[in-house]
């Protein structure tokens, strides 16, 4: 696509543009209020006590789910698509990780711990983490039920049946790992509760590149065969090679 072939919906005077912009602003304010209301409903969801004793391989040794809170009462888990033997993490999850990375210090100073979890062995995870230059803690659930219990990993047998449960619905998937975000709370007694999980496009709001693209005339401009980020996003160290 040429850089100069975009056709505007119209060319108007500044005064006419202001009228149209104010009409759009009213809709934007409506969306903001709806989002605030939705966020309140999210926080009002009931909790589920985590009964299973999950353990993870970390650079500091084996750690329980409770220990991943690292002194905070709240934990956000980024379910990062990275299975054993993949060699590199999912491009889309890497895109999300780039955005999340800068939030770490702010979250940690607001009672929230942030951790990435993948099924790949820890050595494979850490090699990729170093390649990407990320600092957020990334642990391995290899050999654990954690990914399966929280709806982001599936057995070959489940996939063969063509009816796994993903994003709270029956889905036909072709790979063993998908993405998502899960949130947990640890109370004063050390008990852990699952409060929220989101999948599919549910984690899109953390991808600020999308939020910025949505403000531009071309928008996301995902016009390839997939009509999503797989048409254009690359790992951040691969863009130069693609030129």
PDB file of C-alpha atoms in Angstrom:
ATOM      1  CA  UNK A   1       0.000   0.000   0.000  1.00  0.00           C
ATOM      2  CA  UNK A   2       1.290   3.425  -0.922  1.00  0.00           C
ATOM      3  CA  UNK A   3       1.958   5.921   1.841  1.00  0.00           C
ATOM      4  CA  UNK A   4      -0.177   8.458  -0.033  1.00  0.00           C
ATOM      5  CA  UNK A   5      -3.256   6.546  -1.214  1.00  0.00           C
ATOM      6  CA  UNK A   6      -5.562   7.099   1.775  1.00  0.00           C
ATOM      7  CA  UNK A   7      -8.831   8.777   0.819  1.00  0.00           C
ATOM      8  CA  UNK A   8     -10.406  11.004   3.515  1.00  0.00           C
ATOM      9  CA  UNK A   9     -14.102  10.804   4.293  1.00  0.00           C
ATOM     10  CA  UNK A  10     -14.245  14.522   3.570  1.00  0.00           C
ATOM     11  CA  UNK A  11     -12.324  17.796   3.589  1.00  0.00           C
ATOM     12  CA  UNK A  12     -14.091  20.459   5.650  1.00  0.00           C
ATOM     13  CA  UNK A  13     -13.511  23.791   7.368  1.00  0.00           C
ATOM     14  CA  UNK A  14     -12.087  23.934  10.889  1.00  0.00           C
ATOM     15  CA  UNK A  15     -15.508  24.873  12.286  1.00  0.00           C
ATOM     16  CA  UNK A  16     -17.180  21.918  10.582  1.00  0.00           C
ATOM     17  CA  UNK A  17     -14.439  19.621  11.865  1.00  0.00           C
ATOM     18  CA  UNK A  18     -15.016  20.853  15.435  1.00  0.00           C
ATOM     19  CA  UNK A  19     -18.708  19.954  15.209  1.00  0.00           C
ATOM     20  CA  UNK A  20     -17.859  16.414  14.087  1.00  0.00           C
ATOM     21  CA  UNK A  21     -15.140  16.117  16.734  1.00  0.00           C
ATOM     22  CA  UNK A  22     -17.482  17.186  19.524  1.00  0.00           C
ATOM     23  CA  UNK A  23     -20.040  14.606  18.412  1.00  0.00           C
ATOM     24  CA  UNK A  24     -17.355  11.935  18.572  1.00  0.00           C
ATOM     25  CA  UNK A  25     -16.200  13.243  21.970  1.00  0.00           C
ATOM     26  CA  UNK A  26     -19.674  12.621  23.369  1.00  0.00           C
ATOM     27  CA  UNK A  27     -19.411   8.975  22.261  1.00  0.00           C
ATOM     28  CA  UNK A  28     -15.894   8.714  23.704  1.00  0.00           C
ATOM     29  CA  UNK A  29     -17.128   9.993  27.072  1.00  0.00           C
ATOM     30  CA  UNK A  30     -19.958   7.467  26.933  1.00  0.00           C
ATOM     31  CA  UNK A  31     -17.433   4.678  26.355  1.00  0.00           C
ATOM     32  CA  UNK A  32     -15.297   5.928  29.253  1.00  0.00           C
ATOM     33  CA  UNK A  33     -18.278   5.797  31.601  1.00  0.00           C
ATOM     34  CA  UNK A  34     -19.193   2.326  30.358  1.00  0.00           C
ATOM     35  CA  UNK A  35     -15.615   1.171  30.880  1.00  0.00           C
ATOM     36  CA  UNK A  36     -15.621   2.522  34.432  1.00  0.00           C
ATOM     37  CA  UNK A  37     -18.861   0.663  35.131  1.00  0.00           C
ATOM     38  CA  UNK A  38     -17.476  -2.531  33.597  1.00  0.00           C
ATOM     39  CA  UNK A  39     -14.304  -2.259  35.679  1.00  0.00           C
ATOM     40  CA  UNK A  40     -16.451  -1.975  38.807  1.00  0.00           C
ATOM     41  CA  UNK A  41     -18.354  -5.135  37.835  1.00  0.00           C
ATOM     42  CA  UNK A  42     -15.040  -6.907  37.247  1.00  0.00           C
ATOM     43  CA  UNK A  43     -13.870  -6.022  40.740  1.00  0.00           C
ATOM     44  CA  UNK A  44     -17.207  -7.212  42.126  1.00  0.00           C
ATOM     45  CA  UNK A  45     -16.833 -10.737  40.718  1.00  0.00           C
ATOM     46  CA  UNK A  46     -16.851 -13.472  43.384  1.00  0.00           C
ATOM     47  CA  UNK A  47     -13.559 -15.240  44.119  1.00  0.00           C
ATOM     48  CA  UNK A  48     -12.508 -18.889  43.974  1.00  0.00           C
ATOM     49  CA  UNK A  49     -10.106 -20.239  46.580  1.00  0.00           C
ATOM     50  CA  UNK A  50      -7.055 -21.895  45.010  1.00  0.00           C
ATOM     51  CA  UNK A  51      -6.883 -25.321  46.631  1.00  0.00           C
ATOM     52  CA  UNK A  52      -4.218 -26.965  44.455  1.00  0.00           C
ATOM     53  CA  UNK A  53      -0.559 -26.608  45.482  1.00  0.00           C
ATOM     54  CA  UNK A  54       1.018 -25.251  42.286  1.00  0.00           C
ATOM     55  CA  UNK A  55       4.807 -24.958  42.071  1.00  0.00           C
ATOM     56  CA  UNK A  56       6.975 -23.262  39.458  1.00  0.00           C
ATOM     57  CA  UNK A  57      10.609 -23.329  38.401  1.00  0.00           C
ATOM     58  CA  UNK A  58      12.176 -19.893  38.891  1.00  0.00           C
ATOM     59  CA  UNK A  59      15.689 -18.500  38.790  1.00  0.00           C
ATOM     60  CA  UNK A  60      15.541 -18.518  42.598  1.00  0.00           C
ATOM     61  CA  UNK A  61      14.449 -22.176  42.782  1.00  0.00           C
ATOM     62  CA  UNK A  62      11.042 -23.823  43.140  1.00  0.00           C
ATOM     63  CA  UNK A  63       8.337 -21.397  44.215  1.00  0.00           C
ATOM     64  CA  UNK A  64       4.658 -21.832  45.052  1.00  0.00           C
ATOM     65  CA  UNK A  65       1.916 -19.678  43.587  1.00  0.00           C
ATOM     66  CA  UNK A  66       1.666 -17.863  46.926  1.00  0.00           C
ATOM     67  CA  UNK A  67       5.373 -17.070  46.820  1.00  0.00           C
ATOM     68  CA  UNK A  68       5.032 -15.425  43.397  1.00  0.00           C
ATOM     69  CA  UNK A  69       3.157 -12.567  45.091  1.00  0.00           C
ATOM     70  CA  UNK A  70       6.560 -11.445  46.417  1.00  0.00           C
ATOM     71  CA  UNK A  71       5.146  -9.428  49.304  1.00  0.00           C
ATOM     72  CA  UNK A  72       2.165  -7.983  47.412  1.00  0.00           C
ATOM     73  CA  UNK A  73      -1.460  -8.923  47.984  1.00  0.00           C
ATOM     74  CA  UNK A  74      -2.304  -8.977  44.256  1.00  0.00           C
ATOM     75  CA  UNK A  75      -0.761 -10.954  41.410  1.00  0.00           C
ATOM     76  CA  UNK A  76      -1.226 -10.626  37.655  1.00  0.00           C
ATOM     77  CA  UNK A  77      -0.132 -13.638  35.613  1.00  0.00           C
ATOM     78  CA  UNK A  78       0.612 -13.166  31.920  1.00  0.00           C
ATOM     79  CA  UNK A  79      -0.005 -16.576  30.328  1.00  0.00           C
ATOM     80  CA  UNK A  80       2.714 -16.385  27.679  1.00  0.00           C
ATOM     81  CA  UNK A  81       2.524 -18.830  24.763  1.00  0.00           C
ATOM     82  CA  UNK A  82       5.841 -20.660  24.891  1.00  0.00           C
ATOM     83  CA  UNK A  83       5.783 -24.445  24.820  1.00  0.00           C
ATOM     84  CA  UNK A  84       8.670 -26.874  25.343  1.00  0.00           C
ATOM     85  CA  UNK A  85      11.069 -26.899  22.408  1.00  0.00           C
ATOM     86  CA  UNK A  86       9.616 -23.855  20.641  1.00  0.00           C
ATOM     87  CA  UNK A  87      12.922 -21.998  20.637  1.00  0.00           C
ATOM     88  CA  UNK A  88      11.191 -18.604  20.791  1.00  0.00           C
ATOM     89  CA  UNK A  89       8.050 -17.228  22.363  1.00  0.00           C
ATOM     90  CA  UNK A  90       4.844 -16.370  20.521  1.00  0.00           C
ATOM     91  CA  UNK A  91       5.085 -13.162  18.472  1.00  0.00           C
ATOM     92  CA  UNK A  92       1.768 -11.835  19.773  1.00  0.00           C
ATOM     93  CA  UNK A  93       2.682 -12.572  23.403  1.00  0.00           C
ATOM     94  CA  UNK A  94       6.053 -10.912  22.810  1.00  0.00           C
ATOM     95  CA  UNK A  95       4.198  -7.848  21.504  1.00  0.00           C
ATOM     96  CA  UNK A  96       2.161  -7.777  24.722  1.00  0.00           C
ATOM     97  CA  UNK A  97       5.233  -8.378  26.869  1.00  0.00           C
ATOM     98  CA  UNK A  98       6.958  -5.344  25.345  1.00  0.00           C
ATOM     99  CA  UNK A  99       4.067  -3.193  26.542  1.00  0.00           C
ATOM    100  CA  UNK A 100       3.734  -4.782  29.974  1.00  0.00           C
ATOM    101  CA  UNK A 101       7.437  -4.478  30.702  1.00  0.00           C
ATOM    102  CA  UNK A 102       7.306  -0.770  31.467  1.00  0.00           C
ATOM    103  CA  UNK A 103       4.480  -1.206  33.974  1.00  0.00           C
ATOM    104  CA  UNK A 104       6.456  -3.451  36.330  1.00  0.00           C
ATOM    105  CA  UNK A 105       7.958  -0.805  38.610  1.00  0.00           C
ATOM    106  CA  UNK A 106       4.659   1.057  38.896  1.00  0.00           C
ATOM    107  CA  UNK A 107       2.653  -2.076  39.684  1.00  0.00           C
ATOM    108  CA  UNK A 108       5.146  -3.220  42.311  1.00  0.00           C
ATOM    109  CA  UNK A 109       4.732   0.121  44.073  1.00  0.00           C
ATOM    110  CA  UNK A 110       0.949  -0.278  44.012  1.00  0.00           C
ATOM    111  CA  UNK A 111       0.684  -3.700  45.703  1.00  0.00           C
ATOM    112  CA  UNK A 112       0.670  -5.743  42.475  1.00  0.00           C
ATOM    113  CA  UNK A 113       3.201  -8.385  41.469  1.00  0.00           C
ATOM    114  CA  UNK A 114       3.513  -9.231  37.761  1.00  0.00           C
ATOM    115  CA  UNK A 115       4.756 -12.617  36.550  1.00  0.00           C
ATOM    116  CA  UNK A 116       4.891 -14.384  33.195  1.00  0.00           C
ATOM    117  CA  UNK A 117       4.165 -18.109  33.150  1.00  0.00           C
ATOM    118  CA  UNK A 118       4.905 -20.546  30.315  1.00  0.00           C
ATOM    119  CA  UNK A 119       5.143 -24.319  29.922  1.00  0.00           C
ATOM    120  CA  UNK A 120       8.620 -24.233  28.358  1.00  0.00           C
ATOM    121  CA  UNK A 121      11.477 -25.337  30.640  1.00  0.00           C
ATOM    122  CA  UNK A 122      13.094 -22.525  32.600  1.00  0.00           C
ATOM    123  CA  UNK A 123      16.369 -22.637  30.626  1.00  0.00           C
ATOM    124  CA  UNK A 124      14.501 -22.034  27.347  1.00  0.00           C
ATOM    125  CA  UNK A 125      12.441 -19.253  28.915  1.00  0.00           C
ATOM    126  CA  UNK A 126      15.450 -17.464  30.347  1.00  0.00           C
ATOM    127  CA  UNK A 127      17.396 -17.633  27.098  1.00  0.00           C
ATOM    128  CA  UNK A 128      14.516 -15.932  25.283  1.00  0.00           C
ATOM    129  CA  UNK A 129      14.000 -13.430  28.118  1.00  0.00           C
ATOM    130  CA  UNK A 130      17.649 -12.388  27.851  1.00  0.00           C
ATOM    131  CA  UNK A 131      17.366 -12.116  24.067  1.00  0.00           C
ATOM    132  CA  UNK A 132      14.374  -9.771  24.450  1.00  0.00           C
ATOM    133  CA  UNK A 133      15.955  -7.780  27.276  1.00  0.00           C
ATOM    134  CA  UNK A 134      12.924  -8.144  29.557  1.00  0.00           C
ATOM    135  CA  UNK A 135      13.078  -7.792  33.343  1.00  0.00           C
ATOM    136  CA  UNK A 136       9.630  -9.019  34.445  1.00  0.00           C
ATOM    137  CA  UNK A 137       9.867 -12.296  36.383  1.00  0.00           C
ATOM    138  CA  UNK A 138       9.172 -15.247  34.099  1.00  0.00           C
ATOM    139  CA  UNK A 139       8.660 -18.717  35.533  1.00  0.00           C
ATOM    140  CA  UNK A 140       8.077 -22.201  34.162  1.00  0.00           C
ATOM    141  CA  UNK A 141       4.988 -24.276  34.886  1.00  0.00           C
ATOM    142  CA  UNK A 142       6.590 -27.265  33.146  1.00  0.00           C
ATOM    143  CA  UNK A 143       5.135 -30.465  34.596  1.00  0.00           C
ATOM    144  CA  UNK A 144       2.390 -28.540  36.419  1.00  0.00           C
ATOM    145  CA  UNK A 145      -1.373 -28.453  35.891  1.00  0.00           C
ATOM    146  CA  UNK A 146      -1.412 -24.667  36.202  1.00  0.00           C
ATOM    147  CA  UNK A 147      -1.719 -23.767  32.499  1.00  0.00           C
ATOM    148  CA  UNK A 148      -4.324 -26.465  31.934  1.00  0.00           C
ATOM    149  CA  UNK A 149      -6.389 -25.518  34.977  1.00  0.00           C
ATOM    150  CA  UNK A 150      -6.443 -21.853  33.940  1.00  0.00           C
ATOM    151  CA  UNK A 151      -7.519 -22.495  30.388  1.00  0.00           C
ATOM    152  CA  UNK A 152      -4.467 -21.697  28.257  1.00  0.00           C
ATOM    153  CA  UNK A 153      -2.955 -25.143  27.568  1.00  0.00           C
ATOM    154  CA  UNK A 154      -4.519 -28.249  26.105  1.00  0.00           C
ATOM    155  CA  UNK A 155      -3.498 -31.881  25.788  1.00  0.00           C
ATOM    156  CA  UNK A 156      -3.002 -33.481  22.349  1.00  0.00           C
ATOM    157  CA  UNK A 157      -6.015 -35.664  23.106  1.00  0.00           C
ATOM    158  CA  UNK A 158      -8.226 -32.632  23.760  1.00  0.00           C
ATOM    159  CA  UNK A 159      -7.051 -30.970  20.562  1.00  0.00           C
ATOM    160  CA  UNK A 160      -7.723 -34.142  18.550  1.00  0.00           C
ATOM    161  CA  UNK A 161     -11.340 -34.126  19.750  1.00  0.00           C
ATOM    162  CA  UNK A 162     -11.693 -30.600  18.309  1.00  0.00           C
ATOM    163  CA  UNK A 163     -13.530 -29.196  21.286  1.00  0.00           C
ATOM    164  CA  UNK A 164     -11.326 -27.565  23.909  1.00  0.00           C
ATOM    165  CA  UNK A 165     -12.582 -24.871  26.255  1.00  0.00           C
ATOM    166  CA  UNK A 166     -10.952 -21.493  25.666  1.00  0.00           C
ATOM    167  CA  UNK A 167     -12.261 -18.061  26.606  1.00  0.00           C
ATOM    168  CA  UNK A 168     -15.222 -19.706  28.354  1.00  0.00           C
ATOM    169  CA  UNK A 169     -16.499 -21.346  25.181  1.00  0.00           C
ATOM    170  CA  UNK A 170     -15.877 -24.450  23.105  1.00  0.00           C
ATOM    171  CA  UNK A 171     -13.150 -23.842  20.535  1.00  0.00           C
ATOM    172  CA  UNK A 172     -11.346 -25.767  17.835  1.00  0.00           C
ATOM    173  CA  UNK A 173      -7.618 -25.118  18.293  1.00  0.00           C
ATOM    174  CA  UNK A 174      -4.556 -26.570  16.611  1.00  0.00           C
ATOM    175  CA  UNK A 175      -1.831 -25.773  19.162  1.00  0.00           C
ATOM    176  CA  UNK A 176      -1.260 -26.764  22.767  1.00  0.00           C
ATOM    177  CA  UNK A 177      -0.792 -23.258  24.184  1.00  0.00           C
ATOM    178  CA  UNK A 178      -2.744 -20.014  23.943  1.00  0.00           C
ATOM    179  CA  UNK A 179      -2.559 -16.697  25.790  1.00  0.00           C
ATOM    180  CA  UNK A 180      -4.371 -14.868  28.554  1.00  0.00           C
ATOM    181  CA  UNK A 181      -4.154 -12.895  31.782  1.00  0.00           C
ATOM    182  CA  UNK A 182      -5.170 -14.157  35.226  1.00  0.00           C
ATOM    183  CA  UNK A 183      -5.444 -12.264  38.500  1.00  0.00           C
ATOM    184  CA  UNK A 184      -5.069 -13.613  42.038  1.00  0.00           C
ATOM    185  CA  UNK A 185      -5.371 -12.233  45.571  1.00  0.00           C
ATOM    186  CA  UNK A 186      -3.521 -13.347  48.688  1.00  0.00           C
ATOM    187  CA  UNK A 187      -5.134 -12.526  52.030  1.00  0.00           C
ATOM    188  CA  UNK A 188      -3.528 -11.883  55.414  1.00  0.00           C
ATOM    189  CA  UNK A 189      -3.708 -15.603  56.240  1.00  0.00           C
ATOM    190  CA  UNK A 190      -1.740 -16.512  53.125  1.00  0.00           C
ATOM    191  CA  UNK A 191      -4.708 -18.038  51.328  1.00  0.00           C
ATOM    192  CA  UNK A 192      -4.818 -17.453  47.562  1.00  0.00           C
ATOM    193  CA  UNK A 193      -7.926 -16.708  45.501  1.00  0.00           C
ATOM    194  CA  UNK A 194      -8.500 -16.546  41.759  1.00  0.00           C
ATOM    195  CA  UNK A 195     -10.407 -13.341  40.958  1.00  0.00           C
ATOM    196  CA  UNK A 196     -10.307 -12.894  37.170  1.00  0.00           C
ATOM    197  CA  UNK A 197      -9.037 -14.282  33.867  1.00  0.00           C
ATOM    198  CA  UNK A 198      -9.347 -12.974  30.315  1.00  0.00           C
ATOM    199  CA  UNK A 199      -8.397 -14.515  26.980  1.00  0.00           C
ATOM    200  CA  UNK A 200      -8.462 -13.820  23.248  1.00  0.00           C
ATOM    201  CA  UNK A 201      -8.785 -10.081  22.667  1.00  0.00           C
ATOM    202  CA  UNK A 202      -9.405  -9.563  26.371  1.00  0.00           C
ATOM    203  CA  UNK A 203      -5.792  -8.555  26.960  1.00  0.00           C
ATOM    204  CA  UNK A 204      -5.764  -6.095  24.054  1.00  0.00           C
ATOM    205  CA  UNK A 205      -6.111  -3.010  26.255  1.00  0.00           C
ATOM    206  CA  UNK A 206      -2.589  -3.524  27.615  1.00  0.00           C
ATOM    207  CA  UNK A 207      -1.198  -3.226  24.067  1.00  0.00           C
ATOM    208  CA  UNK A 208      -0.759   0.538  23.896  1.00  0.00           C
ATOM    209  CA  UNK A 209       0.525   0.356  20.309  1.00  0.00           C
ATOM    210  CA  UNK A 210      -3.008  -0.628  19.330  1.00  0.00           C
ATOM    211  CA  UNK A 211      -4.503   2.223  21.339  1.00  0.00           C
ATOM    212  CA  UNK A 212      -2.245   4.675  19.504  1.00  0.00           C
ATOM    213  CA  UNK A 213      -2.898   3.120  16.093  1.00  0.00           C
ATOM    214  CA  UNK A 214      -6.625   3.417  16.740  1.00  0.00           C
ATOM    215  CA  UNK A 215      -6.140   7.214  16.796  1.00  0.00           C
ATOM    216  CA  UNK A 216      -4.502   7.323  13.360  1.00  0.00           C
ATOM    217  CA  UNK A 217      -6.206   7.657   9.940  1.00  0.00           C
ATOM    218  CA  UNK A 218      -5.169   4.163   8.847  1.00  0.00           C
ATOM    219  CA  UNK A 219      -6.010   2.586  12.202  1.00  0.00           C
ATOM    220  CA  UNK A 220      -4.561  -0.873  12.747  1.00  0.00           C
ATOM    221  CA  UNK A 221      -4.319  -1.420   8.989  1.00  0.00           C
ATOM    222  CA  UNK A 222      -4.276  -5.199   9.402  1.00  0.00           C
ATOM    223  CA  UNK A 223      -5.109  -6.121   5.834  1.00  0.00           C
ATOM    224  CA  UNK A 224      -3.182  -9.359   5.438  1.00  0.00           C
ATOM    225  CA  UNK A 225      -4.518 -12.924   5.431  1.00  0.00           C
ATOM    226  CA  UNK A 226      -4.957 -13.109   9.212  1.00  0.00           C
ATOM    227  CA  UNK A 227      -6.505  -9.664   9.728  1.00  0.00           C
ATOM    228  CA  UNK A 228      -4.701  -9.359  13.051  1.00  0.00           C
ATOM    229  CA  UNK A 229      -1.243  -8.600  14.415  1.00  0.00           C
ATOM    230  CA  UNK A 230       0.209 -11.703  12.769  1.00  0.00           C
ATOM    231  CA  UNK A 231       0.064  -9.757   9.492  1.00  0.00           C
ATOM    232  CA  UNK A 232       2.655  -7.195  10.584  1.00  0.00           C
ATOM    233  CA  UNK A 233       4.020  -7.494  14.134  1.00  0.00           C
ATOM    234  CA  UNK A 234       7.495  -8.945  14.601  1.00  0.00           C
ATOM    235  CA  UNK A 235       9.617  -9.567  17.652  1.00  0.00           C
ATOM    236  CA  UNK A 236      11.237  -6.237  18.434  1.00  0.00           C
ATOM    237  CA  UNK A 237      14.703  -7.474  17.420  1.00  0.00           C
ATOM    238  CA  UNK A 238      13.469  -8.759  14.043  1.00  0.00           C
ATOM    239  CA  UNK A 239      12.206  -5.571  12.384  1.00  0.00           C
ATOM    240  CA  UNK A 240      15.563  -4.490  10.947  1.00  0.00           C
ATOM    241  CA  UNK A 241      16.063  -7.876   9.329  1.00  0.00           C
ATOM    242  CA  UNK A 242      12.678  -7.556   7.599  1.00  0.00           C
ATOM    243  CA  UNK A 243      13.511  -4.324   5.773  1.00  0.00           C
TER     244      UNK A 243
END
